[in-house]
Amino acid sequence: MKRFLRDNGLSVAFGVLFLGTLIAQAFVGLADFNAGQIAHHGDPISLWRYVRSSEFGVDVLENWQSEYLQFSLFIFGTVWLLQRGSPESKELDKAGRESDSDQKLRDHADPDSPKWAKVGGLRTWLFSNSLLLVMGAIWVASWLGQSITGHVAYNAERFDHQQAAVSLSQYLGSPDFWNRTLQNWQSEFLAVGSMAVLSIYLRQRGSPESKPVGAPHGATGVEG
Amino acid sequence: MNRWALLLGLCVALAGCGRGEDEIVASSVAHRFLTSVSNDNGDVACSLLSRETAAALAHDEREPCEETVRGLELNAPSAERVQVFGLSAKVDLADGLSVFLELTPEGWRVSAAGCEPVAGDQPYECEVEA
């Protein structure tokens, strides 16, 4: 058990943090929702009803989609885009998809390389892009989920104000949908951009997200 | 068996399964409310209003809700379309008017009735509302 935790500390710690904060969000989200109900002379709802509601769904999914978009774009963009001095960037002469030799593909694979890196064809192409494909698919799925739950929550609010419902396609062009989307996107892009730049000049001893403390500011593609 | 139980759990978790039932019940409550008003049955009509709407009706007219609803001129035509979104529903009637409902701990209750669409994106004009 101790060894398992040591070998998987990062995923276990963030898994626990995710579940803890999701549960906390459910409780405070319910309190916020019920405060709104009372303010409008409505009736409070139960926790079980709230976690099945579109209001909770859209609040969760609008953040999920932006996080997966952020990492998908980062994975994709860093194939070609470089940043001199940043540990988030490859070395300056390695822009692009790199050679089979660099990537240990097909005849250049090591004996312990994954099978799909060796076999060639569609399987090697799929495996070569699998991280981006899966992260991108989760982004699309969670953005779709945001649009569906957001549509329901938006129309519920419109009915509360005796307004007609809008269709899903109308909702996808609405300020509500794009405000929820863009407010999350801008914060993700800011965080990634500032991380890429700040890590040129700043260090965190022991972290692979930083260069070694003594590395020069101009050193690129070096992780500590 | 386990696979079906999982699917059912997912379906319930995504809140998609009860929607058809909500549409039937919301439509039925709207119809019972309108029929009660048409028949001057104030007790039943007021019991089908949301607390806020019943209180607003009594307050506006300075009479008990049961007396006030007797003066309403609402018909009970058939429902042409029912839409349910979360805790809110709207029933469009054959005469062009609509009824809005909300889901309360007691079930679906009418929050506005005799509602006529207004040009643009303005709220409907309702004969009964909170």
mmCIF file of C-alpha atoms in Angstrom:
data_model
loop_
_atom_site.group_PDB
_atom_site.id
_atom_site.type_symbol
_atom_site.label_atom_id
_atom_site.label_comp_id
_atom_site.label_asym_id
_atom_site.label_seq_id
_atom_site.Cartn_x
_atom_site.Cartn_y
_atom_site.Cartn_z
ATOM 1 C CA MET A 1 0.000 0.000 0.000
ATOM 2 C CA LYS A 2 2.773 2.393 0.989
ATOM 3 C CA ARG A 3 4.639 1.583 -2.210
ATOM 4 C CA PHE A 4 1.462 2.008 -4.261
ATOM 5 C CA LEU A 5 0.920 5.466 -2.791
ATOM 6 C CA ARG A 6 4.521 6.433 -3.445
ATOM 7 C CA ASP A 7 4.337 5.248 -7.057
ATOM 8 C CA ASN A 8 0.955 6.879 -7.700
ATOM 9 C CA GLY A 9 0.987 9.859 -5.364
ATOM 10 C CA LEU A 10 0.223 12.400 -8.068
ATOM 11 C CA SER A 11 -2.864 10.662 -9.458
ATOM 12 C CA VAL A 12 -4.135 9.608 -6.024
ATOM 13 C CA ALA A 13 -3.693 13.092 -4.526
ATOM 14 C CA PHE A 14 -5.435 14.842 -7.410
ATOM 15 C CA GLY A 15 -8.166 12.171 -7.515
ATOM 16 C CA VAL A 16 -8.901 12.782 -3.836
ATOM 17 C CA LEU A 17 -8.770 16.558 -4.319
ATOM 18 C CA PHE A 18 -11.149 16.258 -7.296
ATOM 19 C CA LEU A 19 -13.722 14.189 -5.394
ATOM 20 C CA GLY A 20 -13.449 16.363 -2.293
ATOM 21 C CA THR A 21 -13.960 19.599 -4.176
ATOM 22 C CA LEU A 22 -16.756 18.130 -6.325
ATOM 23 C CA ILE A 23 -18.631 17.091 -3.177
ATOM 24 C CA ALA A 24 -17.962 20.485 -1.610
ATOM 25 C CA GLN A 25 -19.223 22.174 -4.789
ATOM 26 C CA ALA A 26 -22.430 20.126 -4.578
ATOM 27 C CA PHE A 27 -23.079 21.322 -1.003
ATOM 28 C CA VAL A 28 -22.278 24.997 -1.554
ATOM 29 C CA GLY A 29 -23.997 24.965 -4.944
ATOM 30 C CA LEU A 30 -27.129 23.595 -3.252
ATOM 31 C CA ALA A 31 -26.936 26.303 -0.582
ATOM 32 C CA ASP A 32 -26.601 28.958 -3.280
ATOM 33 C CA PHE A 33 -29.442 27.495 -5.353
ATOM 34 C CA ASN A 34 -31.761 27.263 -2.347
ATOM 35 C CA ALA A 35 -30.914 30.828 -1.304
ATOM 36 C CA GLY A 36 -32.091 31.872 -4.774
ATOM 37 C CA GLN A 37 -35.249 29.787 -4.391
ATOM 38 C CA ILE A 38 -36.076 31.426 -1.065
ATOM 39 C CA ALA A 39 -35.333 34.892 -2.468
ATOM 40 C CA HIS A 40 -37.887 34.182 -5.196
ATOM 41 C CA HIS A 41 -40.407 32.682 -2.715
ATOM 42 C CA GLY A 42 -39.708 29.223 -4.125
ATOM 43 C CA ASP A 43 -39.142 25.978 -2.237
ATOM 44 C CA PRO A 44 -35.687 24.611 -1.311
ATOM 45 C CA ILE A 45 -34.712 21.338 -2.988
ATOM 46 C CA SER A 46 -32.800 18.331 -1.664
ATOM 47 C CA LEU A 47 -29.131 17.568 -2.304
ATOM 48 C CA TRP A 48 -30.095 14.526 -4.402
ATOM 49 C CA ARG A 49 -32.408 16.630 -6.566
ATOM 50 C CA TYR A 50 -29.738 19.310 -6.925
ATOM 51 C CA VAL A 51 -26.921 16.993 -8.044
ATOM 52 C CA ARG A 52 -29.269 15.660 -10.764
ATOM 53 C CA SER A 53 -30.164 19.179 -11.875
ATOM 54 C CA SER A 54 -28.975 20.979 -14.972
ATOM 55 C CA GLU A 55 -27.877 23.906 -12.798
ATOM 56 C CA PHE A 56 -25.285 21.678 -11.100
ATOM 57 C CA GLY A 57 -24.428 19.962 -14.394
ATOM 58 C CA VAL A 58 -23.676 23.145 -16.279
ATOM 59 C CA ASP A 59 -21.597 24.573 -13.429
ATOM 60 C CA VAL A 60 -19.466 21.401 -13.369
ATOM 61 C CA LEU A 61 -19.162 20.839 -17.102
ATOM 62 C CA GLU A 62 -18.324 24.402 -18.119
ATOM 63 C CA ASN A 63 -15.163 24.064 -16.037
ATOM 64 C CA TRP A 64 -14.362 20.550 -17.226
ATOM 65 C CA GLN A 65 -14.542 21.498 -20.883
ATOM 66 C CA SER A 66 -12.213 24.455 -20.459
ATOM 67 C CA GLU A 67 -9.639 22.381 -18.582
ATOM 68 C CA TYR A 68 -9.617 19.673 -21.248
ATOM 69 C CA LEU A 69 -9.474 22.301 -23.985
ATOM 70 C CA GLN A 70 -6.514 23.906 -22.246
ATOM 71 C CA PHE A 71 -4.544 20.661 -22.065
ATOM 72 C CA SER A 72 -5.586 19.577 -25.568
ATOM 73 C CA LEU A 73 -4.400 22.875 -27.041
ATOM 74 C CA PHE A 74 -1.236 22.733 -24.985
ATOM 75 C CA ILE A 75 -0.449 19.192 -26.177
ATOM 76 C CA PHE A 76 -1.198 20.157 -29.793
ATOM 77 C CA GLY A 77 0.422 23.608 -29.745
ATOM 78 C CA THR A 78 3.676 22.497 -28.160
ATOM 79 C CA VAL A 79 4.341 20.174 -31.098
ATOM 80 C CA TRP A 80 5.115 23.255 -33.210
ATOM 81 C CA LEU A 81 5.169 26.310 -30.925
ATOM 82 C CA LEU A 82 8.305 26.991 -28.917
ATOM 83 C CA GLN A 83 9.226 29.339 -26.090
ATOM 84 C CA ARG A 84 12.887 30.162 -25.604
ATOM 85 C CA GLY A 85 13.923 29.543 -22.011
ATOM 86 C CA SER A 86 10.749 27.719 -20.963
ATOM 87 C CA PRO A 87 10.720 24.170 -19.576
ATOM 88 C CA GLU A 88 7.244 23.872 -21.131
ATOM 89 C CA SER A 89 8.840 24.098 -24.600
ATOM 90 C CA LYS A 90 10.886 21.638 -26.601
ATOM 91 C CA GLU A 91 14.385 22.538 -27.650
ATOM 92 C CA LEU A 92 14.370 25.211 -30.348
ATOM 93 C CA ASP A 93 15.478 22.910 -33.194
ATOM 94 C CA LYS A 94 12.777 20.304 -32.552
ATOM 95 C CA ALA A 95 9.622 22.044 -33.754
ATOM 96 C CA GLY A 96 7.222 19.662 -35.473
ATOM 97 C CA ARG A 97 6.336 15.987 -35.193
ATOM 98 C CA GLU A 98 10.005 14.899 -35.116
ATOM 99 C CA SER A 99 11.498 11.859 -36.811
ATOM 100 C CA ASP A 100 10.620 8.186 -36.211
ATOM 101 C CA SER A 101 14.042 7.840 -34.649
ATOM 102 C CA ASP A 102 13.446 10.682 -32.184
ATOM 103 C CA GLN A 103 10.016 9.253 -31.347
ATOM 104 C CA LYS A 104 11.190 5.596 -31.165
ATOM 105 C CA LEU A 105 8.705 4.418 -33.779
ATOM 106 C CA ARG A 106 8.576 1.252 -35.905
ATOM 107 C CA ASP A 107 12.158 0.074 -36.644
ATOM 108 C CA HIS A 108 13.521 2.572 -34.126
ATOM 109 C CA ALA A 109 11.392 1.258 -31.270
ATOM 110 C CA ASP A 110 13.050 -0.122 -28.158
ATOM 111 C CA PRO A 111 12.402 -3.727 -27.084
ATOM 112 C CA ASP A 112 10.150 -2.480 -24.280
ATOM 113 C CA SER A 113 8.313 0.099 -26.423
ATOM 114 C CA PRO A 114 4.513 -0.317 -26.524
ATOM 115 C CA LYS A 115 3.428 -2.748 -29.269
ATOM 116 C CA TRP A 116 1.442 -0.121 -31.176
ATOM 117 C CA ALA A 117 4.581 2.046 -31.471
ATOM 118 C CA LYS A 118 6.271 -0.826 -33.347
ATOM 119 C CA VAL A 119 3.618 -2.226 -35.682
ATOM 120 C CA GLY A 120 3.135 0.732 -38.066
ATOM 121 C CA GLY A 121 -0.025 1.614 -39.992
ATOM 122 C CA LEU A 122 -3.232 2.901 -38.443
ATOM 123 C CA ARG A 123 -2.463 1.538 -35.005
ATOM 124 C CA THR A 124 0.815 3.427 -34.776
ATOM 125 C CA TRP A 125 -0.847 6.609 -36.065
ATOM 126 C CA LEU A 126 -3.610 6.230 -33.475
ATOM 127 C CA PHE A 127 -1.178 5.528 -30.651
ATOM 128 C CA SER A 128 1.049 8.418 -31.795
ATOM 129 C CA ASN A 129 -1.878 10.815 -31.314
ATOM 130 C CA SER A 130 -3.800 8.986 -28.598
ATOM 131 C CA LEU A 131 -3.241 11.518 -25.821
ATOM 132 C CA LEU A 132 -4.559 14.414 -27.902
ATOM 133 C CA LEU A 133 -7.414 12.319 -29.320
ATOM 134 C CA VAL A 134 -8.670 11.251 -25.893
ATOM 135 C CA MET A 135 -8.200 14.640 -24.242
ATOM 136 C CA GLY A 136 -9.882 16.306 -27.220
ATOM 137 C CA ALA A 137 -12.764 13.826 -27.133
ATOM 138 C CA ILE A 138 -13.316 14.534 -23.423
ATOM 139 C CA TRP A 139 -13.288 18.272 -24.228
ATOM 140 C CA VAL A 140 -15.908 17.857 -26.968
ATOM 141 C CA ALA A 141 -18.068 15.595 -24.779
ATOM 142 C CA SER A 142 -17.943 17.951 -21.790
ATOM 143 C CA TRP A 143 -18.633 21.010 -23.993
ATOM 144 C CA LEU A 144 -21.608 19.171 -25.462
ATOM 145 C CA GLY A 145 -22.731 18.326 -21.922
ATOM 146 C CA GLN A 146 -22.355 21.991 -20.957
ATOM 147 C CA SER A 147 -24.496 23.051 -23.911
ATOM 148 C CA ILE A 148 -27.271 20.557 -23.077
ATOM 149 C CA THR A 149 -27.386 21.221 -19.336
ATOM 150 C CA GLY A 150 -26.943 24.962 -19.914
ATOM 151 C CA HIS A 151 -29.890 24.919 -22.330
ATOM 152 C CA VAL A 152 -32.134 23.273 -19.737
ATOM 153 C CA ALA A 153 -31.019 25.586 -16.911
ATOM 154 C CA TYR A 154 -31.420 28.653 -19.152
ATOM 155 C CA ASN A 155 -34.946 27.703 -20.201
ATOM 156 C CA ALA A 156 -35.937 26.886 -16.623
ATOM 157 C CA GLU A 157 -34.929 30.427 -15.672
ATOM 158 C CA ARG A 158 -36.839 31.841 -18.645
ATOM 159 C CA PHE A 159 -39.978 29.973 -17.566
ATOM 160 C CA ASP A 160 -39.546 31.402 -14.068
ATOM 161 C CA HIS A 161 -39.756 34.841 -15.691
ATOM 162 C CA GLN A 162 -42.690 33.837 -17.933
ATOM 163 C CA GLN A 163 -40.614 33.946 -21.104
ATOM 164 C CA ALA A 164 -40.729 31.471 -23.983
ATOM 165 C CA ALA A 165 -38.122 28.706 -24.200
ATOM 166 C CA VAL A 166 -35.331 28.893 -26.783
ATOM 167 C CA SER A 167 -34.180 25.998 -28.962
ATOM 168 C CA LEU A 168 -30.791 24.366 -28.465
ATOM 169 C CA SER A 169 -29.447 26.048 -31.606
ATOM 170 C CA GLN A 170 -30.681 29.442 -30.346
ATOM 171 C CA TYR A 171 -29.053 28.737 -26.991
ATOM 172 C CA LEU A 172 -25.731 27.947 -28.699
ATOM 173 C CA GLY A 173 -25.759 31.508 -30.063
ATOM 174 C CA SER A 174 -26.852 33.083 -26.787
ATOM 175 C CA PRO A 175 -24.747 35.342 -24.559
ATOM 176 C CA ASP A 176 -25.353 32.927 -21.651
ATOM 177 C CA PHE A 177 -23.641 30.034 -23.453
ATOM 178 C CA TRP A 178 -20.710 32.099 -24.688
ATOM 179 C CA ASN A 179 -20.294 33.963 -21.423
ATOM 180 C CA ARG A 180 -20.029 30.652 -19.552
ATOM 181 C CA THR A 181 -17.612 29.337 -22.195
ATOM 182 C CA LEU A 182 -15.319 32.325 -22.689
ATOM 183 C CA GLN A 183 -14.979 33.232 -19.020
ATOM 184 C CA ASN A 184 -13.430 29.792 -18.520
ATOM 185 C CA TRP A 185 -11.344 29.786 -21.681
ATOM 186 C CA GLN A 186 -9.660 33.122 -20.984
ATOM 187 C CA SER A 187 -8.577 32.038 -17.512
ATOM 188 C CA GLU A 188 -7.088 28.789 -18.852
ATOM 189 C CA PHE A 189 -5.168 30.565 -21.600
ATOM 190 C CA LEU A 190 -3.868 33.123 -19.099
ATOM 191 C CA ALA A 191 -2.664 30.370 -16.765
ATOM 192 C CA VAL A 192 -0.890 28.425 -19.536
ATOM 193 C CA GLY A 193 0.679 31.514 -21.072
ATOM 194 C CA SER A 194 1.900 32.887 -17.763
ATOM 195 C CA MET A 195 3.262 29.464 -16.754
ATOM 196 C CA ALA A 196 5.248 29.259 -20.002
ATOM 197 C CA VAL A 197 6.721 32.733 -19.485
ATOM 198 C CA LEU A 198 7.210 32.786 -15.692
ATOM 199 C CA SER A 199 9.043 29.457 -15.803
ATOM 200 C CA ILE A 200 11.726 31.097 -17.953
ATOM 201 C CA TYR A 201 12.873 33.251 -15.021
ATOM 202 C CA LEU A 202 11.442 31.558 -11.916
ATOM 203 C CA ARG A 203 12.218 28.146 -10.412
ATOM 204 C CA GLN A 204 10.716 25.576 -8.076
ATOM 205 C CA ARG A 205 13.378 23.336 -6.735
ATOM 206 C CA GLY A 206 12.513 19.672 -7.277
ATOM 207 C CA SER A 207 9.568 20.191 -9.628
ATOM 208 C CA PRO A 208 9.674 18.770 -13.177
ATOM 209 C CA GLU A 209 7.520 21.738 -14.199
ATOM 210 C CA SER A 210 10.535 23.966 -13.508
ATOM 211 C CA LYS A 211 14.065 24.054 -14.810
ATOM 212 C CA PRO A 212 16.775 23.116 -12.317
ATOM 213 C CA VAL A 213 17.374 26.101 -10.050
ATOM 214 C CA GLY A 214 20.847 26.687 -11.468
ATOM 215 C CA ALA A 215 19.842 26.391 -15.128
ATOM 216 C CA PRO A 216 20.352 29.581 -17.157
ATOM 217 C CA HIS A 217 17.283 31.604 -18.141
ATOM 218 C CA GLY A 218 17.965 30.876 -21.804
ATOM 219 C CA ALA A 219 17.996 27.082 -21.410
ATOM 220 C CA THR A 220 15.050 25.604 -23.314
ATOM 221 C CA GLY A 221 13.500 22.135 -23.045
ATOM 222 C CA VAL A 222 15.155 21.403 -19.727
ATOM 223 C CA GLU A 223 13.134 19.976 -16.850
ATOM 224 C CA GLY A 224 14.309 19.919 -13.260
ATOM 225 C CA MET B 1 -28.535 -7.785 -15.011
ATOM 226 C CA ASN B 2 -25.745 -5.647 -13.626
ATOM 227 C CA ARG B 3 -25.361 -3.910 -16.975
ATOM 228 C CA TRP B 4 -29.055 -2.971 -17.011
ATOM 229 C CA ALA B 5 -28.866 -1.766 -13.423
ATOM 230 C CA LEU B 6 -25.916 0.417 -14.375
ATOM 231 C CA LEU B 7 -27.764 1.819 -17.397
ATOM 232 C CA LEU B 8 -30.819 2.544 -15.265
ATOM 233 C CA GLY B 9 -28.647 4.252 -12.668
ATOM 234 C CA LEU B 10 -27.010 6.388 -15.336
ATOM 235 C CA CYS B 11 -30.373 7.254 -16.816
ATOM 236 C CA VAL B 12 -31.734 8.355 -13.441
ATOM 237 C CA ALA B 13 -28.502 10.193 -12.666
ATOM 238 C CA LEU B 14 -28.797 12.146 -15.880
ATOM 239 C CA ALA B 15 -32.402 12.975 -15.000
ATOM 240 C CA GLY B 16 -33.646 12.005 -18.404
ATOM 241 C CA CYS B 17 -36.080 9.275 -17.513
ATOM 242 C CA GLY B 18 -38.712 11.160 -15.549
ATOM 243 C CA ARG B 19 -39.208 13.930 -18.064
ATOM 244 C CA GLY B 20 -42.091 12.314 -19.958
ATOM 245 C CA GLU B 21 -43.900 11.732 -16.683
ATOM 246 C CA ASP B 22 -43.301 15.356 -15.667
ATOM 247 C CA GLU B 23 -44.880 16.533 -18.928
ATOM 248 C CA ILE B 24 -47.986 14.429 -18.307
ATOM 249 C CA VAL B 25 -48.350 15.544 -14.689
ATOM 250 C CA ALA B 26 -47.670 19.247 -15.443
ATOM 251 C CA SER B 27 -50.233 19.179 -18.246
ATOM 252 C CA SER B 28 -52.761 17.449 -15.994
ATOM 253 C CA VAL B 29 -52.279 20.001 -13.188
ATOM 254 C CA ALA B 30 -52.696 22.889 -15.642
ATOM 255 C CA HIS B 31 -55.896 21.339 -16.993
ATOM 256 C CA ARG B 32 -57.305 20.659 -13.510
ATOM 257 C CA PHE B 33 -56.543 24.243 -12.487
ATOM 258 C CA LEU B 34 -58.275 25.723 -15.538
ATOM 259 C CA THR B 35 -61.245 23.373 -15.184
ATOM 260 C CA SER B 36 -61.588 24.314 -11.508
ATOM 261 C CA VAL B 37 -61.568 28.009 -12.408
ATOM 262 C CA SER B 38 -64.164 27.443 -15.143
ATOM 263 C CA ASN B 39 -66.360 25.539 -12.650
ATOM 264 C CA ASP B 40 -65.921 28.217 -9.952
ATOM 265 C CA ASN B 41 -64.244 25.645 -7.709
ATOM 266 C CA GLY B 42 -61.966 28.053 -5.870
ATOM 267 C CA ASP B 43 -60.717 25.587 -3.249
ATOM 268 C CA VAL B 44 -59.324 23.161 -5.789
ATOM 269 C CA ALA B 45 -57.992 25.917 -8.070
ATOM 270 C CA CYS B 46 -56.095 27.610 -5.227
ATOM 271 C CA SER B 47 -54.662 24.280 -4.040
ATOM 272 C CA LEU B 48 -53.090 23.907 -7.496
ATOM 273 C CA LEU B 49 -51.407 27.326 -7.404
ATOM 274 C CA SER B 50 -47.883 27.811 -6.095
ATOM 275 C CA ARG B 51 -47.776 29.401 -2.644
ATOM 276 C CA GLU B 52 -46.337 32.620 -4.024
ATOM 277 C CA THR B 53 -48.932 32.933 -6.774
ATOM 278 C CA ALA B 54 -51.847 32.139 -4.445
ATOM 279 C CA ALA B 55 -50.585 34.735 -1.975
ATOM 280 C CA ALA B 56 -50.066 37.326 -4.729
ATOM 281 C CA LEU B 57 -53.584 36.734 -6.055
ATOM 282 C CA ALA B 58 -55.134 37.202 -2.631
ATOM 283 C CA HIS B 59 -52.985 40.237 -1.895
ATOM 284 C CA ASP B 60 -53.697 41.992 -5.202
ATOM 285 C CA GLU B 61 -57.441 41.582 -4.981
ATOM 286 C CA ARG B 62 -57.670 41.938 -1.162
ATOM 287 C CA GLU B 63 -59.856 38.828 -1.039
ATOM 288 C CA PRO B 64 -59.109 35.194 -0.176
ATOM 289 C CA CYS B 65 -57.616 33.269 -3.092
ATOM 290 C CA GLU B 66 -60.704 31.053 -3.286
ATOM 291 C CA GLU B 67 -62.897 34.102 -3.900
ATOM 292 C CA THR B 68 -60.516 35.776 -6.316
ATOM 293 C CA VAL B 69 -60.185 32.838 -8.725
ATOM 294 C CA ARG B 70 -63.956 32.816 -9.218
ATOM 295 C CA GLY B 71 -63.644 36.132 -11.011
ATOM 296 C CA LEU B 72 -61.055 34.880 -13.473
ATOM 297 C CA GLU B 73 -62.072 34.416 -17.072
ATOM 298 C CA LEU B 74 -60.050 31.382 -18.055
ATOM 299 C CA ASN B 75 -61.129 28.527 -20.287
ATOM 300 C CA ALA B 76 -59.820 24.978 -20.202
ATOM 301 C CA PRO B 77 -58.876 24.124 -23.782
ATOM 302 C CA SER B 78 -56.710 21.132 -24.603
ATOM 303 C CA ALA B 79 -52.940 21.307 -24.301
ATOM 304 C CA GLU B 80 -51.047 21.584 -27.580
ATOM 305 C CA ARG B 81 -47.489 21.486 -26.267
ATOM 306 C CA VAL B 82 -45.832 20.809 -22.919
ATOM 307 C CA GLN B 83 -42.221 21.768 -22.219
ATOM 308 C CA VAL B 84 -40.366 20.835 -19.031
ATOM 309 C CA PHE B 85 -36.970 22.318 -18.126
ATOM 310 C CA GLY B 86 -35.638 21.464 -14.683
ATOM 311 C CA LEU B 87 -38.113 22.603 -12.044
ATOM 312 C CA SER B 88 -40.168 24.674 -14.491
ATOM 313 C CA ALA B 89 -42.764 23.824 -17.137
ATOM 314 C CA LYS B 90 -44.948 25.558 -19.677
ATOM 315 C CA VAL B 91 -48.182 24.281 -21.173
ATOM 316 C CA ASP B 92 -49.343 25.889 -24.429
ATOM 317 C CA LEU B 93 -53.098 25.681 -24.917
ATOM 318 C CA ALA B 94 -55.249 25.455 -28.021
ATOM 319 C CA ASP B 95 -56.590 29.013 -27.463
ATOM 320 C CA GLY B 96 -53.069 30.465 -27.782
ATOM 321 C CA LEU B 97 -52.630 31.121 -24.067
ATOM 322 C CA SER B 98 -50.069 29.379 -21.836
ATOM 323 C CA VAL B 99 -49.772 28.179 -18.248
ATOM 324 C CA PHE B 100 -46.430 28.222 -16.402
ATOM 325 C CA LEU B 101 -45.766 25.731 -13.609
ATOM 326 C CA GLU B 102 -43.081 25.034 -11.039
ATOM 327 C CA LEU B 103 -42.159 21.832 -9.258
ATOM 328 C CA THR B 104 -42.730 22.185 -5.500
ATOM 329 C CA PRO B 105 -42.427 19.622 -2.694
ATOM 330 C CA GLU B 106 -46.188 19.070 -3.180
ATOM 331 C CA GLY B 107 -45.740 18.423 -6.906
ATOM 332 C CA TRP B 108 -46.314 20.605 -9.987
ATOM 333 C CA ARG B 109 -48.154 23.838 -9.197
ATOM 334 C CA VAL B 110 -49.321 26.693 -11.411
ATOM 335 C CA SER B 111 -47.166 29.816 -11.115
ATOM 336 C CA ALA B 112 -48.852 31.808 -13.892
ATOM 337 C CA ALA B 113 -51.934 31.287 -16.047
ATOM 338 C CA GLY B 114 -53.813 33.032 -18.834
ATOM 339 C CA CYS B 115 -50.442 34.059 -20.301
ATOM 340 C CA GLU B 116 -50.307 35.696 -23.697
ATOM 341 C CA PRO B 117 -47.090 36.051 -25.709
ATOM 342 C CA VAL B 118 -45.753 39.576 -26.135
ATOM 343 C CA ALA B 119 -43.773 40.760 -29.151
ATOM 344 C CA GLY B 120 -40.004 40.442 -28.828
ATOM 345 C CA ASP B 121 -38.418 38.602 -25.930
ATOM 346 C CA GLN B 122 -40.572 40.225 -23.264
ATOM 347 C CA PRO B 123 -42.231 38.143 -20.543
ATOM 348 C CA TYR B 124 -45.739 36.917 -21.315
ATOM 349 C CA GLU B 125 -48.641 39.002 -20.013
ATOM 350 C CA CYS B 126 -50.505 36.811 -17.546
ATOM 351 C CA GLU B 127 -53.904 37.110 -15.929
ATOM 352 C CA VAL B 128 -52.629 35.203 -12.898
ATOM 353 C CA GLU B 129 -49.008 35.536 -11.751
ATOM 354 C CA ALA B 130 -46.922 36.035 -8.665
#
